[in-house]
Short mmCIF file of C-alpha atoms in Angstrom, two decimals:
data_model
loop_
_atom_site.label_atom_id
_atom_site.label_comp_id
_atom_site.label_asym_id
_atom_site.label_seq_id
_atom_site.Cartn_x
_atom_site.Cartn_y
_atom_site.Cartn_z
CA UNK Z 1 0.00 0.00 0.00
CA UNK Z 2 1.00 3.60 -0.52
CA UNK Z 3 2.18 4.42 2.99
CA UNK Z 4 3.73 1.10 4.06
CA UNK Z 5 7.21 2.65 4.14
CA UNK Z 6 6.17 6.18 5.02
CA UNK Z 7 8.04 6.26 8.31
CA UNK Z 8 11.29 4.96 6.80
CA UNK Z 9 11.04 7.41 3.90
CA UNK Z 10 10.25 10.30 6.23
CA UNK Z 11 13.29 9.57 8.36
CA UNK Z 12 15.59 9.26 5.31
CA UNK Z 13 14.39 12.53 3.75
CA UNK Z 14 14.61 14.37 7.07
CA UNK Z 15 18.21 13.26 7.55
CA UNK Z 16 19.03 14.13 3.92
CA UNK Z 17 17.74 17.65 4.65
CA UNK Z 18 19.88 17.75 7.85
CA UNK Z 19 16.82 18.42 10.00
CA UNK Z 20 16.05 17.22 13.49
CA UNK Z 21 12.53 16.03 14.24
CA UNK Z 22 11.94 19.28 16.12
CA UNK Z 23 13.15 21.37 13.17
CA UNK Z 24 10.90 19.48 10.75
CA UNK Z 25 7.99 20.00 13.15
CA UNK Z 26 8.68 23.74 13.17
CA UNK Z 27 8.95 23.92 9.37
CA UNK Z 28 5.88 21.84 8.64
CA UNK Z 29 3.58 22.84 11.47
CA UNK Z 30 3.11 19.14 12.33
CA UNK Z 31 3.64 18.09 15.93
CA UNK Z 32 6.91 16.40 16.75
CA UNK Z 33 4.92 13.59 18.37
CA UNK Z 34 3.25 12.74 15.03
CA UNK Z 35 6.63 12.77 13.29
CA UNK Z 36 8.11 10.45 15.95
CA UNK Z 37 5.17 8.05 15.69
CA UNK Z 38 5.52 7.88 11.89
CA UNK Z 39 9.29 7.39 11.95
CA UNK Z 40 9.05 4.73 14.66
CA UNK Z 41 6.27 3.06 12.62
CA UNK Z 42 3.86 3.25 15.53
CA UNK Z 43 1.68 5.22 13.10
CA UNK Z 44 1.57 3.90 9.50
CA UNK Z 45 -0.40 6.57 7.70
CA UNK Z 46 -1.49 10.17 7.92
CA UNK Z 47 -4.21 12.34 6.45
CA UNK Z 48 -3.44 14.13 3.22
CA UNK Z 49 -3.07 17.65 4.74
CA UNK Z 50 -0.47 16.23 7.14
CA UNK Z 51 1.42 14.63 4.26
CA UNK Z 52 1.30 17.89 2.30
CA UNK Z 53 2.71 19.78 5.26
CA UNK Z 54 5.52 17.28 5.84
CA UNK Z 55 6.49 17.30 2.14
CA UNK Z 56 6.56 21.10 2.15
CA UNK Z 57 8.67 21.10 5.31
CA UNK Z 58 11.13 18.72 3.68
CA UNK Z 59 11.10 20.61 0.38
CA UNK Z 60 10.16 17.56 -1.70
CA UNK Z 61 7.31 16.39 -3.92
CA UNK Z 62 4.50 14.64 -2.09
CA UNK Z 63 5.07 11.56 -4.24
CA UNK Z 64 8.68 11.44 -3.02
CA UNK Z 65 7.43 11.22 0.56
CA UNK Z 66 4.73 8.67 -0.23
CA UNK Z 67 7.06 6.14 -1.82
CA UNK Z 68 7.67 4.57 -5.21
CA UNK Z 69 6.52 6.51 -8.26
CA UNK Z 70 3.92 5.01 -10.64
CA UNK Z 71 6.14 2.75 -12.71
CA UNK Z 72 5.87 -0.57 -10.91
CA UNK Z 73 5.40 -3.31 -13.45
CA UNK Z 74 2.34 -5.51 -13.66
CA UNK Z 75 4.26 -8.16 -11.71
CA UNK Z 76 4.59 -5.74 -8.79
CA UNK Z 77 8.40 -5.76 -9.10
CA UNK Z 78 10.41 -2.62 -9.75
CA UNK Z 79 13.77 -4.35 -10.15
CA UNK Z 80 12.84 -7.43 -12.16
CA UNK Z 81 14.60 -8.90 -15.22
CA UNK Z 82 13.43 -6.15 -17.58
CA UNK Z 83 14.86 -3.42 -15.40
CA UNK Z 84 18.09 -5.37 -14.88
CA UNK Z 85 18.45 -5.37 -18.69
CA UNK Z 86 17.91 -1.60 -18.74
CA UNK Z 87 20.54 -1.15 -16.02
CA UNK Z 88 23.00 -3.24 -18.03
CA UNK Z 89 22.30 -1.19 -21.16
CA UNK Z 90 22.93 2.08 -19.31
CA UNK Z 91 26.12 0.71 -17.73
CA UNK Z 92 27.67 -1.94 -20.01
CA UNK Z 93 30.16 -4.32 -18.47
CA UNK Z 94 33.60 -2.82 -17.92
CA UNK Z 95 36.24 -3.82 -20.51
CA UNK Z 96 33.52 -5.19 -22.74
CA UNK Z 97 33.80 -5.36 -26.53
CA UNK Z 98 33.37 -2.29 -28.72
CA UNK Z 99 29.89 -1.79 -30.17
CA UNK Z 100 29.49 -3.71 -33.45
CA UNK Z 101 28.63 -1.73 -36.60
CA UNK Z 102 24.93 -1.35 -37.39
CA UNK Z 103 23.25 -4.13 -39.36
CA UNK Z 104 22.39 -3.86 -43.06
CA UNK Z 105 18.77 -2.87 -42.39
CA UNK Z 106 19.67 -0.12 -39.90
CA UNK Z 107 18.78 3.52 -40.59
CA UNK Z 108 19.19 6.52 -38.32
CA UNK Z 109 15.74 7.76 -39.31
CA UNK Z 110 14.28 4.42 -38.28
CA UNK Z 111 16.10 4.53 -34.94
CA UNK Z 112 14.91 8.07 -34.24
CA UNK Z 113 11.36 7.01 -35.02
CA UNK Z 114 11.62 4.09 -32.59
CA UNK Z 115 13.00 6.36 -29.87
CA UNK Z 116 10.16 8.86 -30.46
CA UNK Z 117 7.63 6.01 -30.23
CA UNK Z 118 9.14 4.97 -26.90
CA UNK Z 119 8.84 8.53 -25.59
CA UNK Z 120 5.15 8.41 -26.56
CA UNK Z 121 4.77 5.14 -24.65
CA UNK Z 122 6.53 6.68 -21.65
CA UNK Z 123 4.13 9.61 -21.55
CA UNK Z 124 1.25 7.12 -21.76
CA UNK Z 125 2.69 5.31 -18.69
CA UNK Z 126 3.35 2.15 -20.74
CA UNK Z 127 6.52 1.54 -18.74
CA UNK Z 128 6.80 -2.20 -19.35
CA UNK Z 129 6.81 -1.60 -23.12
CA UNK Z 130 9.46 1.12 -22.79
CA UNK Z 131 11.71 -1.06 -20.62
CA UNK Z 132 11.41 -3.91 -23.11
CA UNK Z 133 12.55 -1.66 -25.96
CA UNK Z 134 15.28 0.34 -24.21
CA UNK Z 135 18.19 -2.17 -24.21
CA UNK Z 136 18.08 -2.67 -28.00
CA UNK Z 137 17.57 1.03 -28.66
CA UNK Z 138 20.57 1.96 -26.51
CA UNK Z 139 22.68 -0.73 -28.18
CA UNK Z 140 21.70 0.44 -31.67
CA UNK Z 141 22.41 4.07 -30.77
CA UNK Z 142 25.85 3.18 -29.40
CA UNK Z 143 26.63 1.34 -32.63
CA UNK Z 144 25.49 4.32 -34.71
CA UNK Z 145 27.62 6.71 -32.65
CA UNK Z 146 30.72 4.57 -33.26
CA UNK Z 147 30.34 4.04 -37.03
CA UNK Z 148 30.06 5.92 -40.30
CA UNK Z 149 31.03 9.42 -41.35
CA UNK Z 150 31.46 12.35 -38.99
CA UNK Z 151 27.93 13.56 -39.73
CA UNK Z 152 26.51 10.08 -39.18
CA UNK Z 153 28.35 9.75 -35.88
CA UNK Z 154 27.02 13.15 -34.78
CA UNK Z 155 23.47 12.01 -35.53
CA UNK Z 156 24.21 8.71 -33.78
CA UNK Z 157 25.35 10.55 -30.65
CA UNK Z 158 22.14 12.61 -30.80
CA UNK Z 159 20.10 9.40 -30.83
CA UNK Z 160 22.21 7.98 -28.00
CA UNK Z 161 21.72 11.09 -25.88
CA UNK Z 162 17.98 11.04 -26.42
CA UNK Z 163 17.54 7.36 -25.58
CA UNK Z 164 19.76 7.63 -22.49
CA UNK Z 165 17.65 10.60 -21.41
CA UNK Z 166 14.59 8.36 -21.72
CA UNK Z 167 16.33 5.64 -19.70
CA UNK Z 168 17.01 8.24 -17.01
CA UNK Z 169 13.32 9.17 -16.88
CA UNK Z 170 12.33 5.52 -16.56
CA UNK Z 171 14.86 5.03 -13.76
CA UNK Z 172 13.34 7.99 -11.88
CA UNK Z 173 9.86 6.49 -12.28
CA UNK Z 174 11.21 3.25 -10.85
CA UNK Z 175 12.58 5.10 -7.82
CA UNK Z 176 16.22 4.62 -8.92
CA UNK Z 177 17.35 8.23 -8.97
CA UNK Z 178 21.09 7.50 -8.64
CA UNK Z 179 20.94 5.25 -11.70
CA UNK Z 180 18.94 7.98 -13.44
CA UNK Z 181 21.73 10.49 -12.85
CA UNK Z 182 24.29 8.05 -14.26
CA UNK Z 183 22.18 7.64 -17.38
CA UNK Z 184 21.67 11.39 -17.71
CA UNK Z 185 25.39 12.13 -17.26
CA UNK Z 186 26.16 9.69 -20.08
CA UNK Z 187 23.39 11.30 -22.12
CA UNK Z 188 25.09 14.68 -21.63
CA UNK Z 189 28.41 13.26 -22.82
CA UNK Z 190 26.67 11.99 -25.96
CA UNK Z 191 24.86 15.31 -26.45
CA UNK Z 192 28.15 17.22 -26.41
CA UNK Z 193 29.37 15.07 -29.31
CA UNK Z 194 26.07 15.25 -31.17
CA UNK Z 195 24.78 17.44 -33.97
CA UNK Z 196 21.81 18.75 -31.91
CA UNK Z 197 22.46 21.99 -29.96
CA UNK Z 198 19.14 21.65 -28.08
CA UNK Z 199 19.82 18.18 -26.73
CA UNK Z 200 22.14 19.17 -23.88
CA UNK Z 201 19.75 21.71 -22.31
CA UNK Z 202 16.91 19.18 -22.64
CA UNK Z 203 18.93 16.64 -20.70
CA UNK Z 204 19.84 19.30 -18.12
CA UNK Z 205 16.10 19.77 -17.56
CA UNK Z 206 15.73 16.04 -16.90
CA UNK Z 207 18.64 16.24 -14.47
CA UNK Z 208 17.01 19.15 -12.64
CA UNK Z 209 13.83 17.07 -12.28
CA UNK Z 210 15.89 14.18 -10.88
CA UNK Z 211 17.54 16.53 -8.38
CA UNK Z 212 14.06 17.66 -7.33
CA UNK Z 213 13.08 14.05 -6.71
CA UNK Z 214 16.14 13.74 -4.44
CA UNK Z 215 15.29 16.91 -2.53
CA UNK Z 216 18.30 18.76 -4.03
CA UNK Z 217 16.29 21.88 -4.77
CA UNK Z 218 19.15 24.39 -4.88
CA UNK Z 219 21.03 22.18 -7.35
CA UNK Z 220 17.91 21.78 -9.48
CA UNK Z 221 17.23 25.51 -9.52
CA UNK Z 222 20.84 26.39 -10.31
CA UNK Z 223 21.35 24.11 -13.30
CA UNK Z 224 17.95 24.93 -14.83
CA UNK Z 225 18.61 28.67 -14.63
CA UNK Z 226 22.13 28.34 -16.03
CA UNK Z 227 20.97 26.22 -18.94
CA UNK Z 228 18.10 28.60 -19.75
CA UNK Z 229 20.48 31.56 -19.58
CA UNK Z 230 23.01 29.82 -21.83
CA UNK Z 231 20.30 29.14 -24.40
CA UNK Z 232 19.35 32.83 -24.47
CA UNK Z 233 23.00 33.90 -24.73
CA UNK Z 234 23.58 31.51 -27.66
CA UNK Z 235 20.46 32.65 -29.49
CA UNK Z 236 18.79 29.24 -29.31
CA UNK Z 237 15.30 30.50 -28.43
CA UNK Z 238 14.35 31.88 -31.85
CA UNK Z 239 12.69 28.67 -33.06
CA UNK Z 240 9.66 26.79 -31.78
CA UNK Z 241 11.79 23.87 -30.62
CA UNK Z 242 14.34 26.14 -28.95
CA UNK Z 243 11.64 28.10 -27.15
CA UNK Z 244 10.05 24.86 -25.93
CA UNK Z 245 13.35 23.71 -24.43
CA UNK Z 246 13.91 27.11 -22.79
CA UNK Z 247 10.34 27.07 -21.48
CA UNK Z 248 10.74 23.61 -19.98
CA UNK Z 249 13.84 24.78 -18.12
CA UNK Z 250 12.10 27.91 -16.87
CA UNK Z 251 9.12 25.94 -15.54
CA UNK Z 252 11.52 23.52 -13.85
CA UNK Z 253 13.35 26.42 -12.19
CA UNK Z 254 10.02 27.87 -11.03
CA UNK Z 255 9.03 24.55 -9.49
CA UNK Z 256 12.33 24.34 -7.59
CA UNK Z 257 11.94 27.92 -6.37
CA UNK Z 258 8.40 27.23 -5.13
CA UNK Z 259 9.46 24.08 -3.32
CA UNK Z 260 12.24 26.08 -1.66
CA UNK Z 261 9.64 28.51 -0.31
CA UNK Z 262 10.37 31.36 -2.75
CA UNK Z 263 6.83 31.62 -4.10
CA UNK Z 264 7.17 35.17 -5.43
CA UNK Z 265 10.14 34.22 -7.57
CA UNK Z 266 8.34 31.10 -8.77
CA UNK Z 267 5.26 33.11 -9.70
CA UNK Z 268 7.34 35.61 -11.67
CA UNK Z 269 9.04 32.79 -13.60
CA UNK Z 270 5.72 31.14 -14.41
CA UNK Z 271 4.28 34.47 -15.56
CA UNK Z 272 7.25 34.89 -17.91
CA UNK Z 273 6.86 31.31 -19.13
CA UNK Z 274 3.16 31.79 -19.84
CA UNK Z 275 3.85 34.87 -21.95
CA UNK Z 276 6.55 33.08 -23.93
CA UNK Z 277 4.40 29.97 -24.39
CA UNK Z 278 1.91 32.06 -26.35
CA UNK Z 279 4.65 32.69 -28.93
CA UNK Z 280 5.22 29.00 -29.66
CA UNK Z 281 2.03 28.51 -31.69
CA UNK Z 282 2.91 31.54 -33.85
CA UNK Z 283 6.24 30.05 -34.91
CA UNK Z 284 6.79 27.57 -37.75
CA UNK Z 285 6.63 23.95 -36.61
CA UNK Z 286 9.93 22.45 -35.64
CA UNK Z 287 10.84 18.78 -35.68
CA UNK Z 288 9.16 15.81 -34.07
CA UNK Z 289 7.27 17.11 -31.01
CA UNK Z 290 7.81 13.78 -29.29
CA UNK Z 291 11.56 14.48 -29.13
CA UNK Z 292 11.34 18.01 -27.67
CA UNK Z 293 10.50 19.41 -24.23
CA UNK Z 294 6.81 19.85 -23.41
CA UNK Z 295 6.01 23.57 -23.42
CA UNK Z 296 2.76 25.24 -24.43
CA UNK Z 297 0.08 27.43 -22.82
CA UNK Z 298 -1.58 24.18 -21.69
CA UNK Z 299 1.55 22.80 -20.02
CA UNK Z 300 2.20 26.08 -18.22
CA UNK Z 301 -1.37 26.11 -16.90
CA UNK Z 302 -1.08 22.47 -15.77
CA UNK Z 303 2.10 23.33 -13.88
CA UNK Z 304 0.45 26.36 -12.27
CA UNK Z 305 -2.38 24.11 -11.07
CA UNK Z 306 0.14 21.68 -9.63
CA UNK Z 307 2.03 24.37 -7.74
CA UNK Z 308 -1.18 25.89 -6.39
CA UNK Z 309 -2.27 22.52 -4.99
CA UNK Z 310 1.10 21.65 -3.55
CA UNK Z 311 1.46 24.93 -1.74
CA UNK Z 312 -1.94 25.19 -0.11
CA UNK Z 313 -4.07 27.12 -2.59
CA UNK Z 314 -6.62 24.51 -3.71
CA UNK Z 315 -9.31 27.02 -4.64
CA UNK Z 316 -6.85 28.86 -6.89
CA UNK Z 317 -5.95 25.52 -8.46
CA UNK Z 318 -9.58 24.73 -9.21
CA UNK Z 319 -10.09 28.20 -10.69
CA UNK Z 320 -7.04 27.73 -12.95
CA UNK Z 321 -8.25 24.30 -14.05
CA UNK Z 322 -11.87 25.29 -14.68
CA UNK Z 323 -12.74 25.13 -18.37
CA UNK Z 324 -9.15 24.35 -19.35
CA UNK Z 325 -8.83 22.96 -22.88
CA UNK Z 326 -5.57 21.09 -23.35
CA UNK Z 327 -3.83 21.40 -26.69
CA UNK Z 328 -3.64 18.30 -28.85
CA UNK Z 329 0.11 17.97 -28.33
CA UNK Z 330 -0.25 17.73 -24.51
CA UNK Z 331 1.08 14.27 -23.57
CA UNK Z 332 -1.25 11.86 -21.75
CA UNK Z 333 0.99 11.98 -18.68
CA UNK Z 334 0.29 15.71 -18.27
CA UNK Z 335 -3.44 15.10 -18.63
CA UNK Z 336 -3.36 12.45 -15.91
CA UNK Z 337 -1.33 14.67 -13.57
CA UNK Z 338 -3.87 17.45 -14.05
CA UNK Z 339 -6.75 15.17 -13.07
CA UNK Z 340 -4.85 13.97 -10.01
CA UNK Z 341 -4.08 17.53 -8.92
CA UNK Z 342 -7.71 18.58 -9.40
CA UNK Z 343 -8.79 15.60 -7.28
CA UNK Z 344 -6.31 16.68 -4.61
CA UNK Z 345 -7.69 20.21 -4.67
CA UNK Z 346 -11.27 18.98 -4.25
CA UNK Z 347 -10.18 16.78 -1.34
CA UNK Z 348 -8.31 19.66 0.29
CA UNK Z 349 -11.40 21.90 0.37
CA UNK Z 350 -13.57 19.09 1.70
CA UNK Z 351 -15.41 18.40 -1.57
CA UNK Z 352 -15.36 14.60 -1.40
CA UNK Z 353 -17.90 14.22 -4.20
CA UNK Z 354 -15.83 16.41 -6.53
CA UNK Z 355 -12.69 14.44 -5.69
CA UNK Z 356 -14.42 11.12 -6.43
CA UNK Z 357 -15.83 12.40 -9.72
CA UNK Z 358 -12.36 13.53 -10.83
CA UNK Z 359 -10.75 10.25 -9.73
CA UNK Z 360 -13.37 8.32 -11.71
CA UNK Z 361 -12.30 10.30 -14.79
CA UNK Z 362 -8.68 9.51 -14.00
CA UNK Z 363 -9.50 5.81 -13.73
CA UNK Z 364 -11.10 5.89 -17.18
CA UNK Z 365 -8.12 7.71 -18.70
CA UNK Z 366 -5.22 5.84 -17.07
CA UNK Z 367 -6.30 2.88 -14.90
CA UNK Z 368 -2.87 1.19 -14.70
CA UNK Z 369 -1.12 4.47 -13.92
CA UNK Z 370 -3.65 5.28 -11.21
CA UNK Z 371 -3.47 1.85 -9.62
CA UNK Z 372 0.25 2.16 -8.96
CA UNK Z 373 0.24 5.85 -8.07
CA UNK Z 374 0.89 6.39 -4.39
CA UNK Z 375 -0.80 9.77 -4.31
CA UNK Z 376 -4.01 8.45 -5.89
CA UNK Z 377 -4.09 5.77 -3.22
CA UNK Z 378 -3.47 8.35 -0.50
CA UNK Z 379 -6.36 10.52 -1.67
CA UNK Z 380 -8.77 7.59 -1.75
CA UNK Z 381 -7.56 6.39 1.64
CA UNK Z 382 -8.16 9.88 3.04
CA UNK Z 383 -11.69 9.94 1.61
CA UNK Z 384 -12.36 6.40 2.86
CA UNK Z 385 -11.68 7.55 6.42
CA UNK Z 386 -14.57 10.01 6.24
CA UNK Z 387 -17.79 9.07 8.06
CA UNK Z 388 -19.90 9.53 4.91
CA UNK Z 389 -18.81 8.09 1.57
CA UNK Z 390 -19.96 9.81 -1.63
CA UNK Z 391 -21.29 7.65 -4.49
CA UNK Z 392 -18.51 5.94 -6.42
CA UNK Z 393 -15.95 5.93 -3.62
CA UNK Z 394 -16.49 2.26 -2.81
CA UNK Z 395 -15.62 1.18 -6.35
CA UNK Z 396 -12.46 3.30 -6.29
CA UNK Z 397 -11.47 1.94 -2.87
CA UNK Z 398 -11.94 -1.64 -4.11
CA UNK Z 399 -9.93 -0.87 -7.27
CA UNK Z 400 -7.00 0.50 -5.26
CA UNK Z 401 -7.22 -2.00 -2.40
CA UNK Z 402 -8.00 0.69 0.17
CA UNK Z 403 -11.15 -1.00 1.46
CA UNK Z 404 -9.38 -4.22 2.37
#
């Protein structure tokens, strides 16, 4: 269940932040007695407002506090044979043979298409399919980067950087953030040898997100701002693709600032991002949208909803989300996050019926994603503890195992 390891995770994150139990109590507004009971596992769960407050006090995402992210395979394992193969592909055996040349049927265009398809599957939370494909994709990209003309090798390194970036994202979703950083560092090395000037800042954005997951908010903020500034200095924001990459970095920096308690700075960054996002649709289309950072008026609004919920403004979040029409290029993962955040906002203002209605929509859109998502389970568990259950809650509780 979602909070089985809550106490252990709470203790680890508190120590990582160099906080005593008393200091965390002061930061979060939660009594030190509750914190002690959770860490000593005398108390195994807490209501959602308490979890929000603890996450804010620690400076981490709520999902980081709750446990594993929503990428557990259908077998219930998050380090099974498929993931072992991904780990081996990211870190080949030392002193192993050089990559063989690509086969006769290999084409770089075909490889890029396969990598783009895997990014689509990732955003649709089809993690098992992505893990199955990753080892061969990484192997093919390494072969392409080691063979052919200089231009072909540059394109091969671009493919290698992009697929290692994807492997890093999958590792984060599996809760393996140290492995994710290894994959992303190797992706950066490939990007620096590639023919794509936008690839390195895209990978920096992924690294900033991984730092956020580890509670390294200052590091996340710093590298996102530096990368965005470098892009502006190099004149890389004059195209739709370049502006999307810059926008992704700016939103990431805003998120880190908000989680560090600097809400005014975060709001200013998001306001700037929203203005710039309006320019994207007026620019000529770039390359394959599946291979570029997500940045549009819709994505900025989704992120604003998320920040409003996370930092105690649920009514603002619901106002931002009301009547929102997502653009057609908004990935399914962003749509599912929006529904989850709206459900959280309804729960936070005591609108159990609204929360259930939104969670029912989420179940229709992404049932597998929802079933493994710790925050979805936490919301339903919180609603299940209420004395009066709105219609539909029982079916959700059965689906997520909360009623057992």
